Amino acid sequence: MSKTTIETIWPQAIAACDYGGSATKILYAGAKNQIRLLCMEPEVVSVPQESILAYGRDQLGSAEPENTAWVAFRNDYRAVGYLAKERFHANAGLSELKYERALHKTLAAMWAIKEKLNLPPNFTAAIAALLPPGEYEDRNRFERVLREALADYQTPTGQMSVELLAFNCKPEGGGIYLMHNKKVGSVLKERVCAIAMIGYRNASLLVVQRGDVRPGKTSDLGFIRMVERVVAKTSGQTAERLTPAIVAAGTQFKAAPLMRLARSTTKQGRAEEVQQIIAAIEEARPEYARSLTSWLDENLPSDCDELVFCGGTADYLRNELNEHYDRCPIIWNAEIAMPPILSKKGFENRLNDVYGMFSYFKANLKKQFNDRVTESAVCGSKGSVLQEIVARG
């Protein structure tokens, strides 16, 4: 009988998934690999089998797997990410439940990870996921469907079967909380801590009352609400084009990042368009900030000892949030220090939640698997003693 070691039972791939409205962010690692980032567009769309097969036949050149991903489960074909967005004109599904699209996003991500790590079509994995607090009750259903789908589905390189050795799901903001809890220790059991995760699609609130994590709350007051205000006050603009330009324009409303949005053929016309967009942003930003802080005020505990802000939208509104909540100690992004390999990817603080989840998940896995190895060794030694007794008669 072969000896059980952590190497023999450790999953071939570990992944933590954040199904953001602006991007699907996955941190992953192989059995002996350092942490890596996989980023995919949020689009998912159902497509006819014939269209997927035709795409495969007509495809020229070589692209990264995350840009050519599609999956099929129970003969339901879905294009995911860049392929869904560019080839099949899918939308980001901001009004849909995250966990329903998360199934296909996870299947596609595991295929891309397989390709990047050069794994066989059948391999073992451990997956962690973040869902909005409002969808956290769906985590068991999500795990059940995910396990079933991973066991047998189709991809651009053929059939795949992933054995899910471990699964963990936390509400959005959970990764931040886990890192914050690890950092401050038992002192958190004496505090009332609120974690506000403000992203592109949602604003979520997680309240920890003296160590007790209460059911979280979710609203649709993500950054998209501000962008929609700007779209309504401009001509011919879309949320997809405006979002990165608004962020790049910053608090000073710089004109340069907005110039590429101008559609006029004349220099004067383009300048006027940019000024119109700036005026729309200047009006929409305080409106959105008031809506967001009003929701937070309504849901924050009155005895809050500290407020942890995280998410790309929170960073965008840092000045407004610092000013509005000057009565309460604020900790930004739980002061997480990102590994250099991730901090250089251009996502700044948008990875903190999923990084916290990945770190916790991997450490917890290591403990569980070490315990399993120890248990196996103990059982094995007991078995040897028993065999010796039987042999002696």
mmCIF file of C-alpha atoms in Angstrom:
data_model
loop_
_atom_site.group_PDB
_atom_site.id
_atom_site.type_symbol
_atom_site.label_atom_id
_atom_site.label_comp_id
_atom_site.label_asym_id
_atom_site.label_seq_id
_atom_site.Cartn_x
_atom_site.Cartn_y
_atom_site.Cartn_z
ATOM 1 C CA MET A 1 0.000 0.000 0.000
ATOM 2 C CA SER A 2 1.393 3.419 -0.979
ATOM 3 C CA LYS A 3 2.002 5.902 1.810
ATOM 4 C CA THR A 4 -0.418 8.834 2.049
ATOM 5 C CA THR A 5 1.362 12.189 1.955
ATOM 6 C CA ILE A 6 0.017 15.686 1.437
ATOM 7 C CA GLU A 7 1.559 15.640 -2.049
ATOM 8 C CA THR A 8 -0.461 12.578 -3.059
ATOM 9 C CA ILE A 9 -3.823 14.041 -2.033
ATOM 10 C CA TRP A 10 -3.238 17.772 -2.684
ATOM 11 C CA PRO A 11 -5.474 19.167 -5.483
ATOM 12 C CA GLN A 12 -3.821 19.776 -8.819
ATOM 13 C CA ALA A 13 -5.407 23.228 -9.004
ATOM 14 C CA ILE A 14 -6.683 25.659 -6.371
ATOM 15 C CA ALA A 15 -8.818 28.639 -7.367
ATOM 16 C CA ALA A 16 -10.716 31.474 -5.706
ATOM 17 C CA CYS A 17 -13.344 33.266 -7.817
ATOM 18 C CA ASP A 18 -14.786 36.759 -7.589
ATOM 19 C CA TYR A 19 -17.646 37.154 -10.084
ATOM 20 C CA GLY A 20 -17.490 40.938 -10.391
ATOM 21 C CA GLY A 21 -19.818 42.912 -12.615
ATOM 22 C CA SER A 22 -16.918 44.496 -14.500
ATOM 23 C CA ALA A 23 -14.622 41.459 -14.548
ATOM 24 C CA THR A 24 -14.407 37.883 -13.321
ATOM 25 C CA LYS A 25 -11.254 37.716 -11.208
ATOM 26 C CA ILE A 26 -9.776 34.305 -10.407
ATOM 27 C CA LEU A 27 -6.662 33.683 -8.344
ATOM 28 C CA TYR A 28 -5.249 30.216 -8.873
ATOM 29 C CA ALA A 29 -2.228 28.015 -8.320
ATOM 30 C CA GLY A 30 -1.105 24.554 -9.318
ATOM 31 C CA ALA A 31 0.285 21.986 -6.889
ATOM 32 C CA LYS A 32 3.737 23.608 -6.941
ATOM 33 C CA ASN A 33 3.019 26.954 -8.621
ATOM 34 C CA GLN A 34 2.916 30.435 -7.166
ATOM 35 C CA ILE A 35 -0.325 32.395 -7.152
ATOM 36 C CA ARG A 36 -1.499 33.741 -10.514
ATOM 37 C CA LEU A 37 -4.318 35.958 -11.770
ATOM 38 C CA LEU A 38 -6.836 34.981 -14.425
ATOM 39 C CA CYS A 39 -9.154 37.769 -15.520
ATOM 40 C CA MET A 40 -12.153 37.326 -17.814
ATOM 41 C CA GLU A 41 -14.874 39.631 -19.110
ATOM 42 C CA PRO A 42 -18.178 39.158 -17.223
ATOM 43 C CA GLU A 43 -20.270 38.269 -20.277
ATOM 44 C CA VAL A 44 -21.954 34.868 -20.669
ATOM 45 C CA VAL A 45 -24.368 33.966 -23.461
ATOM 46 C CA SER A 46 -26.199 30.874 -24.671
ATOM 47 C CA VAL A 47 -25.276 30.028 -28.280
ATOM 48 C CA PRO A 48 -26.278 27.299 -30.746
ATOM 49 C CA GLN A 49 -23.920 24.352 -30.938
ATOM 50 C CA GLU A 50 -23.457 24.986 -34.668
ATOM 51 C CA SER A 51 -22.230 28.536 -33.985
ATOM 52 C CA ILE A 52 -19.624 27.330 -31.485
ATOM 53 C CA LEU A 53 -18.374 24.624 -33.826
ATOM 54 C CA ALA A 54 -18.231 27.095 -36.710
ATOM 55 C CA TYR A 55 -16.202 29.480 -34.577
ATOM 56 C CA GLY A 56 -13.713 26.691 -33.858
ATOM 57 C CA ARG A 57 -13.379 25.839 -37.555
ATOM 58 C CA ASP A 58 -12.962 29.461 -38.645
ATOM 59 C CA GLN A 59 -10.605 30.512 -35.870
ATOM 60 C CA LEU A 60 -7.251 31.837 -37.061
ATOM 61 C CA GLY A 61 -4.161 32.546 -35.018
ATOM 62 C CA SER A 62 -3.508 31.693 -31.400
ATOM 63 C CA ALA A 63 -5.187 33.381 -28.432
ATOM 64 C CA GLU A 64 -5.079 32.972 -24.670
ATOM 65 C CA PRO A 65 -7.651 30.422 -23.437
ATOM 66 C CA GLU A 66 -9.577 33.011 -21.405
ATOM 67 C CA ASN A 67 -10.298 34.843 -24.670
ATOM 68 C CA THR A 68 -11.672 31.799 -26.528
ATOM 69 C CA ALA A 69 -13.615 30.089 -23.751
ATOM 70 C CA TRP A 70 -16.891 28.239 -24.174
ATOM 71 C CA VAL A 71 -18.424 25.392 -22.200
ATOM 72 C CA ALA A 72 -21.263 22.945 -22.712
ATOM 73 C CA PHE A 73 -23.110 21.149 -19.917
ATOM 74 C CA ARG A 74 -26.139 18.978 -20.654
ATOM 75 C CA ASN A 75 -25.940 20.123 -24.284
ATOM 76 C CA ASP A 76 -26.311 23.761 -23.207
ATOM 77 C CA TYR A 77 -23.570 25.702 -24.984
ATOM 78 C CA ARG A 78 -22.345 28.975 -23.463
ATOM 79 C CA ALA A 79 -19.704 31.382 -24.683
ATOM 80 C CA VAL A 80 -17.926 33.053 -21.772
ATOM 81 C CA GLY A 81 -15.871 36.204 -21.326
ATOM 82 C CA TYR A 82 -14.221 37.910 -24.293
ATOM 83 C CA LEU A 83 -15.626 35.432 -26.809
ATOM 84 C CA ALA A 84 -19.171 36.055 -25.552
ATOM 85 C CA LYS A 85 -18.654 39.804 -25.634
ATOM 86 C CA GLU A 86 -16.909 40.258 -28.972
ATOM 87 C CA ARG A 87 -18.162 37.392 -31.117
ATOM 88 C CA PHE A 88 -21.702 36.916 -29.778
ATOM 89 C CA HIS A 89 -22.423 40.451 -28.460
ATOM 90 C CA ALA A 90 -23.447 39.300 -24.979
ATOM 91 C CA ASN A 91 -24.261 41.605 -22.086
ATOM 92 C CA ALA A 92 -22.789 41.586 -18.592
ATOM 93 C CA GLY A 93 -26.039 40.369 -17.012
ATOM 94 C CA LEU A 94 -25.964 42.941 -14.221
ATOM 95 C CA SER A 95 -29.655 42.387 -13.443
ATOM 96 C CA GLU A 96 -29.318 38.601 -13.123
ATOM 97 C CA LEU A 97 -28.360 36.508 -10.104
ATOM 98 C CA LYS A 98 -24.582 36.182 -9.912
ATOM 99 C CA TYR A 99 -24.528 32.532 -8.918
ATOM 100 C CA GLU A 100 -26.472 31.440 -12.016
ATOM 101 C CA ARG A 101 -23.861 32.883 -14.373
ATOM 102 C CA ALA A 102 -21.106 31.924 -11.940
ATOM 103 C CA LEU A 103 -21.569 28.267 -12.906
ATOM 104 C CA HIS A 104 -20.472 28.801 -16.510
ATOM 105 C CA LYS A 105 -17.804 31.312 -15.503
ATOM 106 C CA THR A 106 -16.289 28.745 -13.144
ATOM 107 C CA LEU A 107 -16.394 25.966 -15.743
ATOM 108 C CA ALA A 108 -14.673 28.240 -18.271
ATOM 109 C CA ALA A 109 -12.103 29.369 -15.708
ATOM 110 C CA MET A 110 -11.195 25.787 -14.834
ATOM 111 C CA TRP A 111 -10.654 25.028 -18.524
ATOM 112 C CA ALA A 112 -8.410 28.081 -18.899
ATOM 113 C CA ILE A 113 -6.486 27.077 -15.757
ATOM 114 C CA LYS A 114 -6.067 23.549 -17.136
ATOM 115 C CA GLU A 115 -4.578 24.992 -20.305
ATOM 116 C CA LYS A 116 -2.244 27.359 -18.458
ATOM 117 C CA LEU A 117 -1.018 24.712 -16.011
ATOM 118 C CA ASN A 118 -0.805 21.981 -18.682
ATOM 119 C CA LEU A 119 -3.068 19.682 -16.714
ATOM 120 C CA PRO A 120 -4.768 16.579 -18.157
ATOM 121 C CA PRO A 121 -8.505 16.774 -18.993
ATOM 122 C CA ASN A 122 -9.266 14.865 -15.788
ATOM 123 C CA PHE A 123 -7.811 16.469 -12.661
ATOM 124 C CA THR A 124 -8.570 17.373 -9.047
ATOM 125 C CA ALA A 125 -9.352 20.862 -7.824
ATOM 126 C CA ALA A 126 -10.373 22.935 -4.819
ATOM 127 C CA ILE A 127 -12.521 25.999 -5.461
ATOM 128 C CA ALA A 128 -13.539 28.967 -3.318
ATOM 129 C CA ALA A 129 -16.140 31.527 -4.352
ATOM 130 C CA LEU A 130 -17.478 34.913 -3.293
ATOM 131 C CA LEU A 131 -21.194 35.683 -3.703
ATOM 132 C CA PRO A 132 -23.195 38.804 -2.775
ATOM 133 C CA PRO A 133 -24.644 38.552 0.745
ATOM 134 C CA GLY A 134 -28.105 38.645 -0.821
ATOM 135 C CA GLU A 135 -27.298 35.429 -2.740
ATOM 136 C CA TYR A 136 -25.343 33.689 0.018
ATOM 137 C CA GLU A 137 -28.318 31.469 0.820
ATOM 138 C CA ASP A 138 -27.891 29.949 -2.662
ATOM 139 C CA ARG A 139 -24.371 28.677 -1.896
ATOM 140 C CA ASN A 140 -25.405 25.056 -1.294
ATOM 141 C CA ARG A 141 -27.371 24.918 -4.516
ATOM 142 C CA PHE A 142 -24.469 26.521 -6.360
ATOM 143 C CA GLU A 143 -22.041 23.931 -4.984
ATOM 144 C CA ARG A 144 -24.351 21.046 -5.895
ATOM 145 C CA VAL A 145 -24.812 22.184 -9.503
ATOM 146 C CA LEU A 146 -21.124 23.065 -9.825
ATOM 147 C CA ARG A 147 -19.989 19.615 -8.662
ATOM 148 C CA GLU A 148 -22.328 17.958 -11.141
ATOM 149 C CA ALA A 149 -21.232 20.163 -14.042
ATOM 150 C CA LEU A 150 -17.503 19.887 -13.321
ATOM 151 C CA ALA A 151 -17.717 16.101 -13.449
ATOM 152 C CA ASP A 152 -18.540 16.069 -17.160
ATOM 153 C CA TYR A 153 -18.591 19.029 -19.563
ATOM 154 C CA GLN A 154 -17.324 20.047 -22.981
ATOM 155 C CA THR A 155 -14.696 22.686 -23.800
ATOM 156 C CA PRO A 156 -12.782 23.871 -26.885
ATOM 157 C CA THR A 157 -10.229 21.090 -26.300
ATOM 158 C CA GLY A 158 -12.724 18.319 -25.629
ATOM 159 C CA GLN A 159 -14.384 16.695 -22.645
ATOM 160 C CA MET A 160 -13.285 17.638 -19.131
ATOM 161 C CA SER A 161 -13.878 16.058 -15.754
ATOM 162 C CA VAL A 162 -12.818 17.888 -12.605
ATOM 163 C CA GLU A 163 -13.089 16.175 -9.239
ATOM 164 C CA LEU A 164 -13.919 18.853 -6.704
ATOM 165 C CA LEU A 165 -12.028 17.878 -3.553
ATOM 166 C CA ALA A 166 -13.043 20.956 -1.573
ATOM 167 C CA PHE A 167 -15.409 23.911 -1.929
ATOM 168 C CA ASN A 168 -15.891 26.995 0.189
ATOM 169 C CA CYS A 169 -18.126 29.986 -0.329
ATOM 170 C CA LYS A 170 -18.200 33.280 1.550
ATOM 171 C CA PRO A 171 -20.251 36.453 1.088
ATOM 172 C CA GLU A 172 -18.538 39.339 -0.695
ATOM 173 C CA GLY A 173 -16.354 41.142 1.816
ATOM 174 C CA GLY A 174 -15.661 37.794 3.495
ATOM 175 C CA GLY A 175 -12.104 37.649 2.174
ATOM 176 C CA ILE A 176 -11.446 41.117 3.575
ATOM 177 C CA TYR A 177 -12.942 40.111 6.923
ATOM 178 C CA LEU A 178 -10.834 36.953 7.128
ATOM 179 C CA MET A 179 -7.635 38.897 6.477
ATOM 180 C CA HIS A 180 -8.655 41.658 8.889
ATOM 181 C CA ASN A 181 -9.536 39.109 11.556
ATOM 182 C CA LYS A 182 -6.171 37.382 11.106
ATOM 183 C CA LYS A 183 -4.375 40.703 11.399
ATOM 184 C CA VAL A 184 -6.089 42.174 14.480
ATOM 185 C CA GLY A 185 -6.753 38.871 16.253
ATOM 186 C CA SER A 186 -8.965 38.441 19.299
ATOM 187 C CA VAL A 187 -9.466 42.190 19.652
ATOM 188 C CA LEU A 188 -12.129 41.911 16.948
ATOM 189 C CA LYS A 189 -14.259 39.982 19.447
ATOM 190 C CA GLU A 190 -14.559 43.195 21.438
ATOM 191 C CA ARG A 191 -15.570 45.414 18.498
ATOM 192 C CA VAL A 192 -18.462 46.032 16.169
ATOM 193 C CA CYS A 193 -16.899 46.048 12.699
ATOM 194 C CA ALA A 194 -18.656 46.830 9.418
ATOM 195 C CA ILE A 195 -17.138 45.835 6.079
ATOM 196 C CA ALA A 196 -18.470 47.744 3.083
ATOM 197 C CA MET A 197 -17.615 46.175 -0.272
ATOM 198 C CA ILE A 198 -18.510 48.580 -3.074
ATOM 199 C CA GLY A 199 -18.024 47.223 -6.573
ATOM 200 C CA TYR A 200 -19.228 47.813 -10.098
ATOM 201 C CA ARG A 201 -22.559 46.041 -9.739
ATOM 202 C CA ASN A 202 -23.315 45.833 -6.009
ATOM 203 C CA ALA A 203 -22.701 47.530 -2.712
ATOM 204 C CA SER A 204 -22.584 44.952 0.078
ATOM 205 C CA LEU A 205 -22.346 45.297 3.828
ATOM 206 C CA LEU A 206 -21.044 42.681 6.260
ATOM 207 C CA VAL A 207 -21.378 43.405 9.978
ATOM 208 C CA VAL A 208 -19.305 41.581 12.606
ATOM 209 C CA GLN A 209 -20.606 42.157 16.123
ATOM 210 C CA ARG A 210 -17.964 41.118 18.643
ATOM 211 C CA GLY A 211 -16.859 38.192 16.520
ATOM 212 C CA ASP A 212 -20.335 37.192 15.374
ATOM 213 C CA VAL A 213 -20.733 37.611 11.607
ATOM 214 C CA ARG A 214 -24.310 38.704 10.942
ATOM 215 C CA PRO A 215 -26.232 38.055 7.691
ATOM 216 C CA GLY A 216 -24.996 40.563 5.136
ATOM 217 C CA LYS A 217 -26.973 43.005 3.042
ATOM 218 C CA THR A 218 -26.696 43.809 -0.645
ATOM 219 C CA SER A 219 -27.954 46.678 -2.782
ATOM 220 C CA ASP A 220 -27.670 47.421 -6.497
ATOM 221 C CA LEU A 221 -25.816 50.663 -5.738
ATOM 222 C CA GLY A 222 -22.611 49.714 -7.504
ATOM 223 C CA PHE A 223 -20.593 52.061 -9.732
ATOM 224 C CA ILE A 224 -22.902 51.241 -12.639
ATOM 225 C CA ARG A 225 -25.592 53.443 -11.044
ATOM 226 C CA MET A 226 -23.343 56.501 -11.385
ATOM 227 C CA VAL A 227 -22.318 55.560 -14.912
ATOM 228 C CA GLU A 228 -25.982 55.244 -15.910
ATOM 229 C CA ARG A 229 -26.554 58.813 -14.714
ATOM 230 C CA VAL A 230 -23.736 59.995 -16.986
ATOM 231 C CA VAL A 231 -25.104 57.984 -19.945
ATOM 232 C CA ALA A 232 -28.484 59.673 -19.489
ATOM 233 C CA LYS A 233 -26.919 63.137 -19.643
ATOM 234 C CA THR A 234 -24.680 62.563 -22.666
ATOM 235 C CA SER A 235 -25.193 61.662 -26.293
ATOM 236 C CA GLY A 236 -24.207 58.387 -27.919
ATOM 237 C CA GLN A 237 -22.233 57.045 -24.942
ATOM 238 C CA THR A 238 -22.421 53.583 -23.380
ATOM 239 C CA ALA A 239 -21.658 52.360 -19.870
ATOM 240 C CA GLU A 240 -18.995 50.040 -21.248
ATOM 241 C CA ARG A 241 -17.049 52.900 -22.859
ATOM 242 C CA LEU A 242 -17.647 55.430 -20.098
ATOM 243 C CA THR A 243 -16.626 53.339 -17.090
ATOM 244 C CA PRO A 244 -12.826 53.157 -17.580
ATOM 245 C CA ALA A 245 -12.718 56.750 -18.846
ATOM 246 C CA ILE A 246 -14.564 58.109 -15.788
ATOM 247 C CA VAL A 247 -12.204 56.260 -13.460
ATOM 248 C CA ALA A 248 -9.149 57.522 -15.369
ATOM 249 C CA ALA A 249 -10.479 61.103 -15.248
ATOM 250 C CA GLY A 250 -10.354 60.894 -11.453
ATOM 251 C CA THR A 251 -11.498 63.460 -8.932
ATOM 252 C CA GLN A 252 -10.076 66.313 -11.023
ATOM 253 C CA PHE A 253 -12.256 65.315 -13.999
ATOM 254 C CA LYS A 254 -9.288 65.406 -16.353
ATOM 255 C CA ALA A 255 -10.240 65.872 -19.976
ATOM 256 C CA ALA A 256 -7.490 63.737 -21.579
ATOM 257 C CA PRO A 257 -8.930 60.294 -20.658
ATOM 258 C CA LEU A 258 -12.321 61.406 -21.989
ATOM 259 C CA MET A 259 -11.075 62.585 -25.389
ATOM 260 C CA ARG A 260 -11.261 59.102 -26.904
ATOM 261 C CA LEU A 261 -14.995 59.085 -26.204
ATOM 262 C CA ALA A 262 -15.644 62.106 -28.416
ATOM 263 C CA ARG A 263 -17.358 61.178 -31.679
ATOM 264 C CA SER A 264 -17.396 64.501 -33.528
ATOM 265 C CA THR A 265 -15.254 64.881 -36.638
ATOM 266 C CA THR A 266 -14.217 68.443 -35.743
ATOM 267 C CA LYS A 267 -11.807 69.609 -33.070
ATOM 268 C CA GLN A 268 -14.311 72.066 -31.633
ATOM 269 C CA GLY A 269 -17.072 69.457 -31.646
ATOM 270 C CA ARG A 270 -14.877 66.983 -29.757
ATOM 271 C CA ALA A 271 -13.962 69.619 -27.172
ATOM 272 C CA GLU A 272 -17.645 70.401 -26.611
ATOM 273 C CA GLU A 273 -18.480 66.713 -26.248
ATOM 274 C CA VAL A 274 -15.787 66.264 -23.619
ATOM 275 C CA GLN A 275 -17.062 69.263 -21.670
ATOM 276 C CA GLN A 276 -20.570 67.794 -21.804
ATOM 277 C CA ILE A 277 -19.274 64.495 -20.385
ATOM 278 C CA ILE A 278 -17.316 66.309 -17.641
ATOM 279 C CA ALA A 279 -20.422 68.294 -16.677
ATOM 280 C CA ALA A 280 -22.422 65.047 -16.514
ATOM 281 C CA ILE A 281 -19.801 63.389 -14.287
ATOM 282 C CA GLU A 282 -19.605 66.432 -12.004
ATOM 283 C CA GLU A 283 -23.369 66.250 -11.509
ATOM 284 C CA ALA A 284 -23.665 62.466 -11.266
ATOM 285 C CA ARG A 285 -20.836 61.865 -8.784
ATOM 286 C CA PRO A 286 -22.315 63.724 -5.765
ATOM 287 C CA GLU A 287 -25.770 62.327 -6.570
ATOM 288 C CA TYR A 288 -24.420 58.800 -6.530
ATOM 289 C CA ALA A 289 -22.340 59.400 -3.395
ATOM 290 C CA ARG A 290 -25.444 60.638 -1.559
ATOM 291 C CA SER A 291 -27.475 57.602 -2.636
ATOM 292 C CA LEU A 292 -24.723 55.234 -1.523
ATOM 293 C CA THR A 293 -24.050 56.864 1.858
ATOM 294 C CA SER A 294 -27.795 57.054 2.519
ATOM 295 C CA TRP A 295 -28.053 53.272 2.080
ATOM 296 C CA LEU A 296 -24.973 52.686 4.218
ATOM 297 C CA ASP A 297 -26.273 54.995 6.962
ATOM 298 C CA GLU A 298 -29.526 53.062 7.045
ATOM 299 C CA ASN A 299 -27.796 49.705 7.439
ATOM 300 C CA LEU A 300 -24.711 50.467 9.522
ATOM 301 C CA PRO A 301 -25.026 49.598 13.230
ATOM 302 C CA SER A 302 -25.289 52.656 15.460
ATOM 303 C CA ASP A 303 -22.512 51.308 17.717
ATOM 304 C CA CYS A 304 -20.029 50.686 14.890
ATOM 305 C CA ASP A 305 -16.437 50.813 16.212
ATOM 306 C CA GLU A 306 -14.676 50.599 12.845
ATOM 307 C CA LEU A 307 -15.583 50.713 9.185
ATOM 308 C CA VAL A 308 -13.590 48.794 6.590
ATOM 309 C CA PHE A 309 -14.056 50.026 3.016
ATOM 310 C CA CYS A 310 -12.991 47.906 0.066
ATOM 311 C CA GLY A 311 -13.656 47.572 -3.654
ATOM 312 C CA GLY A 312 -12.757 49.688 -6.663
ATOM 313 C CA THR A 313 -15.767 52.001 -6.296
ATOM 314 C CA ALA A 314 -14.933 52.704 -2.651
ATOM 315 C CA ASP A 315 -11.477 53.794 -3.779
ATOM 316 C CA TYR A 316 -13.053 56.071 -6.395
ATOM 317 C CA LEU A 317 -15.201 57.743 -3.709
ATOM 318 C CA ARG A 318 -12.501 57.775 -1.044
ATOM 319 C CA ASN A 319 -12.698 61.540 -0.450
ATOM 320 C CA GLU A 320 -16.481 61.542 -0.097
ATOM 321 C CA LEU A 321 -16.516 58.484 2.191
ATOM 322 C CA ASN A 322 -13.724 59.809 4.418
ATOM 323 C CA GLU A 323 -15.596 63.076 4.801
ATOM 324 C CA HIS A 324 -19.016 61.533 5.417
ATOM 325 C CA TYR A 325 -17.750 59.004 7.977
ATOM 326 C CA ASP A 326 -15.251 61.202 9.799
ATOM 327 C CA ARG A 327 -16.915 60.203 13.091
ATOM 328 C CA CYS A 328 -15.855 56.567 12.709
ATOM 329 C CA PRO A 329 -12.369 55.017 12.358
ATOM 330 C CA ILE A 330 -11.941 53.913 8.742
ATOM 331 C CA ILE A 331 -9.618 51.145 7.574
ATOM 332 C CA TRP A 332 -9.049 51.027 3.838
ATOM 333 C CA ASN A 333 -8.906 47.561 2.254
ATOM 334 C CA ALA A 334 -7.963 46.038 5.641
ATOM 335 C CA GLU A 335 -4.440 47.332 4.883
ATOM 336 C CA ILE A 336 -3.751 44.175 2.874
ATOM 337 C CA ALA A 337 -0.282 43.907 1.351
ATOM 338 C CA MET A 338 -0.672 42.274 -2.046
ATOM 339 C CA PRO A 339 2.101 40.001 -3.368
ATOM 340 C CA PRO A 340 4.246 41.823 -5.958
ATOM 341 C CA ILE A 341 3.153 39.441 -8.719
ATOM 342 C CA LEU A 342 -0.458 40.622 -8.212
ATOM 343 C CA SER A 343 0.134 44.254 -7.279
ATOM 344 C CA LYS A 344 1.628 44.893 -10.721
ATOM 345 C CA LYS A 345 -1.432 43.675 -12.625
ATOM 346 C CA GLY A 346 -3.190 47.056 -12.631
ATOM 347 C CA PHE A 347 -6.168 46.013 -10.529
ATOM 348 C CA GLU A 348 -4.969 47.903 -7.458
ATOM 349 C CA ASN A 349 -7.382 47.153 -4.595
ATOM 350 C CA ARG A 350 -9.956 45.263 -6.657
ATOM 351 C CA LEU A 351 -8.224 41.965 -5.846
ATOM 352 C CA ASN A 352 -8.120 42.323 -2.060
ATOM 353 C CA ASP A 353 -11.329 40.407 -1.349
ATOM 354 C CA VAL A 354 -10.526 37.445 -3.584
ATOM 355 C CA TYR A 355 -6.897 37.450 -2.385
ATOM 356 C CA GLY A 356 -8.090 37.256 1.206
ATOM 357 C CA MET A 357 -10.393 34.396 0.262
ATOM 358 C CA PHE A 358 -7.639 32.539 -1.606
ATOM 359 C CA SER A 359 -5.164 32.917 1.278
ATOM 360 C CA TYR A 360 -7.676 31.689 3.861
ATOM 361 C CA PHE A 361 -8.872 28.832 1.665
ATOM 362 C CA LYS A 362 -5.390 27.556 0.877
ATOM 363 C CA ALA A 363 -4.253 27.744 4.522
ATOM 364 C CA ASN A 364 -7.405 25.938 5.648
ATOM 365 C CA LEU A 365 -6.894 23.276 2.990
ATOM 366 C CA LYS A 366 -3.340 22.700 4.142
ATOM 367 C CA LYS A 367 -4.504 22.140 7.710
ATOM 368 C CA GLN A 368 -7.291 19.772 6.643
ATOM 369 C CA PHE A 369 -5.020 17.737 4.374
ATOM 370 C CA ASN A 370 -2.263 17.560 6.983
ATOM 371 C CA ASP A 371 -4.839 16.261 9.479
ATOM 372 C CA ARG A 372 -5.917 13.683 6.896
ATOM 373 C CA VAL A 373 -2.322 12.542 6.381
ATOM 374 C CA THR A 374 -1.821 12.250 10.156
ATOM 375 C CA GLU A 375 -5.047 10.281 10.521
ATOM 376 C CA SER A 376 -3.998 7.983 7.686
ATOM 377 C CA ALA A 377 -0.605 7.384 9.318
ATOM 378 C CA VAL A 378 -2.229 6.593 12.666
ATOM 379 C CA CYS A 379 -4.726 4.201 11.056
ATOM 380 C CA GLY A 380 -1.909 2.592 9.081
ATOM 381 C CA SER A 381 0.227 2.027 12.180
ATOM 382 C CA LYS A 382 -2.770 0.570 14.030
ATOM 383 C CA GLY A 383 -3.354 -1.757 11.115
ATOM 384 C CA SER A 384 0.296 -2.914 11.234
ATOM 385 C CA VAL A 385 0.087 -3.665 14.960
ATOM 386 C CA LEU A 386 -3.136 -5.624 14.445
ATOM 387 C CA GLN A 387 -1.577 -7.665 11.625
ATOM 388 C CA GLU A 388 1.395 -8.457 13.866
ATOM 389 C CA ILE A 389 -0.892 -9.639 16.686
ATOM 390 C CA VAL A 390 -2.857 -11.851 14.294
ATOM 391 C CA ALA A 391 0.385 -13.303 12.877
ATOM 392 C CA ARG A 392 1.612 -14.176 16.375
ATOM 393 C CA GLY A 393 -1.667 -15.950 17.138
#
